[in-house]
C-alpha atoms as a PDB file:
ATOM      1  CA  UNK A   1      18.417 142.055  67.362  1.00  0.00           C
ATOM      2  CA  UNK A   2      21.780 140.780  66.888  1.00  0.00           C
ATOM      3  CA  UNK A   3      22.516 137.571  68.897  1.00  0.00           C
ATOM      4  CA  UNK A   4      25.485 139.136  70.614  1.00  0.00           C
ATOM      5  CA  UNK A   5      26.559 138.866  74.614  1.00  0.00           C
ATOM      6  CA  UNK A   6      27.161 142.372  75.920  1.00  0.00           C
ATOM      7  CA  UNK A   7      29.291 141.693  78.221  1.00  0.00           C
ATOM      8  CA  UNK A   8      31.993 139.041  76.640  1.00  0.00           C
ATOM      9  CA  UNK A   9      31.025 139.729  73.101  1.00  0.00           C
ATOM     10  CA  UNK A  10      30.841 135.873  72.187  1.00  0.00           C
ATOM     11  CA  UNK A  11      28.728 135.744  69.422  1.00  0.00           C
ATOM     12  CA  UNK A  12      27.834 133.109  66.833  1.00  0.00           C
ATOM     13  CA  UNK A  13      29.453 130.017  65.233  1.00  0.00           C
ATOM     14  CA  UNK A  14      29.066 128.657  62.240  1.00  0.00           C
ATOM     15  CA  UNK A  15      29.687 124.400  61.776  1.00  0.00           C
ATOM     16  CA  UNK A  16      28.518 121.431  60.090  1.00  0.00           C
ATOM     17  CA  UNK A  17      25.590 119.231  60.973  1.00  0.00           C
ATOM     18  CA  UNK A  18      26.793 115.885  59.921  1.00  0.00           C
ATOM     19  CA  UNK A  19      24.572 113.061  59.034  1.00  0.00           C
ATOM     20  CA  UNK A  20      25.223 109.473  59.508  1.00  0.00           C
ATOM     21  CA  UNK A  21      26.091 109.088  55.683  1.00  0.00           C
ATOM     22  CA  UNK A  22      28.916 112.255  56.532  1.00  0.00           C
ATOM     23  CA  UNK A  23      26.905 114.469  54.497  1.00  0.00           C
ATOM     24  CA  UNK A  24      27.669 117.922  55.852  1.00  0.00           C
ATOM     25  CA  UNK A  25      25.174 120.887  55.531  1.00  0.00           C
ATOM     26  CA  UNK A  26      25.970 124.392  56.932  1.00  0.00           C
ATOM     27  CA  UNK A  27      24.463 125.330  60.545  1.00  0.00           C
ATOM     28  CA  UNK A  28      24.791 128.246  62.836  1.00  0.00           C
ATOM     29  CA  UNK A  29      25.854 127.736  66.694  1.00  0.00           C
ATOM     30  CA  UNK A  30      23.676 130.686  68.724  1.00  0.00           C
ATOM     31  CA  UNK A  31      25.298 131.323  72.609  1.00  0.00           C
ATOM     32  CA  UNK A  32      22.854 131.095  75.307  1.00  0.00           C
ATOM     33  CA  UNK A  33      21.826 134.870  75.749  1.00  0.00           C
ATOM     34  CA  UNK A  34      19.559 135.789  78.583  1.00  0.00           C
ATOM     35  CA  UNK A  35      18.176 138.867  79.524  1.00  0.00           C
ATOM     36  CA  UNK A  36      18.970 139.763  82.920  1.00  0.00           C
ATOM     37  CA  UNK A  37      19.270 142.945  86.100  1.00  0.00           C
ATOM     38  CA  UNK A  38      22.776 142.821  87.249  1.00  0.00           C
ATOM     39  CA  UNK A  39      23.078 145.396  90.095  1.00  0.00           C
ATOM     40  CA  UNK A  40      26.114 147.984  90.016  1.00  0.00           C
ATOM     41  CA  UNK A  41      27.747 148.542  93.451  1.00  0.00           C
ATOM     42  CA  UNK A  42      29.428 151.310  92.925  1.00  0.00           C
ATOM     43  CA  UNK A  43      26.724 153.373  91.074  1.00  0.00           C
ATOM     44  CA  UNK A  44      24.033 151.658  93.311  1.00  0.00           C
ATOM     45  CA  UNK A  45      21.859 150.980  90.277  1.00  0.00           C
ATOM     46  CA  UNK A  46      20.789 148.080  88.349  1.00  0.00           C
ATOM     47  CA  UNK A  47      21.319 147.439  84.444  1.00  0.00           C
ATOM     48  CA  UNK A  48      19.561 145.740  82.241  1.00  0.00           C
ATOM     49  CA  UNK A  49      21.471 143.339  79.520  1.00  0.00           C
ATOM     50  CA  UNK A  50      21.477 140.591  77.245  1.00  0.00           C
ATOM     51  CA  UNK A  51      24.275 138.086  79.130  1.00  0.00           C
ATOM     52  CA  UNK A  52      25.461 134.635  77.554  1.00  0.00           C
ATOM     53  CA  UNK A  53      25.095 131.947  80.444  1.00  0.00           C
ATOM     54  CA  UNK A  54      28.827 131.658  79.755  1.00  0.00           C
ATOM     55  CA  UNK A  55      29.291 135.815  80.929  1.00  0.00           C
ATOM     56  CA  UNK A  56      26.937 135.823  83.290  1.00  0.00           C
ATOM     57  CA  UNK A  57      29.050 132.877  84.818  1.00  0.00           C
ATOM     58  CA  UNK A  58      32.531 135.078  84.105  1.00  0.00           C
ATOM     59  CA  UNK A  59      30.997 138.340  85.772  1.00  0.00           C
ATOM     60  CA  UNK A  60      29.855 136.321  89.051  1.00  0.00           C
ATOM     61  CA  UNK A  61      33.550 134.873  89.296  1.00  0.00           C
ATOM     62  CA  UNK A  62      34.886 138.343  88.865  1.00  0.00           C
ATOM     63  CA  UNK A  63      32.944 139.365  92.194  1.00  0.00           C
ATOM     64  CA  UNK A  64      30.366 141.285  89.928  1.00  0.00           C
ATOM     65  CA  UNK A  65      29.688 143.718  86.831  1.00  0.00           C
ATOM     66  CA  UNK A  66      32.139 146.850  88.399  1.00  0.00           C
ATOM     67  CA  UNK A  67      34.975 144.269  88.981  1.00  0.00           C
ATOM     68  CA  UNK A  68      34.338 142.999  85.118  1.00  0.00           C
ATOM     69  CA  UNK A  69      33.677 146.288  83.970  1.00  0.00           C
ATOM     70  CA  UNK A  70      36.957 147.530  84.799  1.00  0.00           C
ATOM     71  CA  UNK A  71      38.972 144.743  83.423  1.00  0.00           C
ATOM     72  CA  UNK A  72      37.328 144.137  80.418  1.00  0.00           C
ATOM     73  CA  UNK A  73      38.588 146.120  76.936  1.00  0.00           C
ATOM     74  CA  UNK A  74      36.309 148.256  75.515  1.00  0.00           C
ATOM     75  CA  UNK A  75      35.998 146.233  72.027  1.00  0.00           C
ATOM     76  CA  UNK A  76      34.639 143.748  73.613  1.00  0.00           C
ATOM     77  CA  UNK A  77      31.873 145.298  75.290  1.00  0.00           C
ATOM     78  CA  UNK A  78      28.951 147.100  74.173  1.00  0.00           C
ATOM     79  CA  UNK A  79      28.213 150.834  73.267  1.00  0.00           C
ATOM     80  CA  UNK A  80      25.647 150.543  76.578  1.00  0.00           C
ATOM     81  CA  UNK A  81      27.929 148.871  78.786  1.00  0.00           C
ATOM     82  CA  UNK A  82      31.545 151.367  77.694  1.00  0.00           C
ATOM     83  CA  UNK A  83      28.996 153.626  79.314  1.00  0.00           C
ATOM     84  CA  UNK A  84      28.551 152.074  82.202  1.00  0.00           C
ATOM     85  CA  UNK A  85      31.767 151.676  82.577  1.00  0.00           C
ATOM     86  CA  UNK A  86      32.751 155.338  82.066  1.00  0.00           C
ATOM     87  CA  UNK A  87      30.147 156.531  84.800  1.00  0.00           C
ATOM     88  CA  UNK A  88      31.682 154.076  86.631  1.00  0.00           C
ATOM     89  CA  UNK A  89      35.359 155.039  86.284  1.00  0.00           C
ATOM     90  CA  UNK A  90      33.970 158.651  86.569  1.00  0.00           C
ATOM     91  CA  UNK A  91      32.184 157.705  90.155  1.00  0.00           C
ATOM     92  CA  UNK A  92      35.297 156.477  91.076  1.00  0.00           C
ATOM     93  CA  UNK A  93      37.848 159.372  89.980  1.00  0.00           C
ATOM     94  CA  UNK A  94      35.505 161.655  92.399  1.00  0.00           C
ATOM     95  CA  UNK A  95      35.427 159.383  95.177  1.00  0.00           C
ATOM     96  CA  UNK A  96      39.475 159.269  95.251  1.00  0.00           C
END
């Protein structure tokens, strides 16, 4: 499973660790994915997915995962959540 946010799409780094002599050897940076149930107001369901602490942060200051659905570009998301966010712009086409 690729170590990928769903959400922001912040993925991994690679850097240096660096010894006391400056010898530098090549390490990889991993975000801080968790797995977690965000709940969808608008479809009144919850989704499952695999949220850096970082996006999980992001969609709470939004005022939830519709709000950040709908802002966020589709590149950046994944394949599950662009489908979220199409029954979600669907939901709301038929509701106005």
């Amino acid at each position: 499973m690729s170590r990928i946010c769903e959400l922001t799409g912040k993925g991994r780094q690679v850097g240096h660790n660096v010894s006391h002599a400056n010898n530098k050897t090549k390490r990889v940076f991993l975000p801080n994915l968790q797995n977690v149930t965000l709940l969808s107001e608008g479809l009144d369901r919850s989704f499952k997915f695999r949220v850096s602490t970082h996006g999980l942060r992001s969609v709470e200051h939004v005022g939830g995962l519709d709000n950040w659905l709908l802002k966020s570009s589709d590149d950046k998301l994944s394949p599950r959540a662009v489908k979220v966010k199409r029954e979600l712009a669907k939901k709301a086409a038929v509701a106005a």
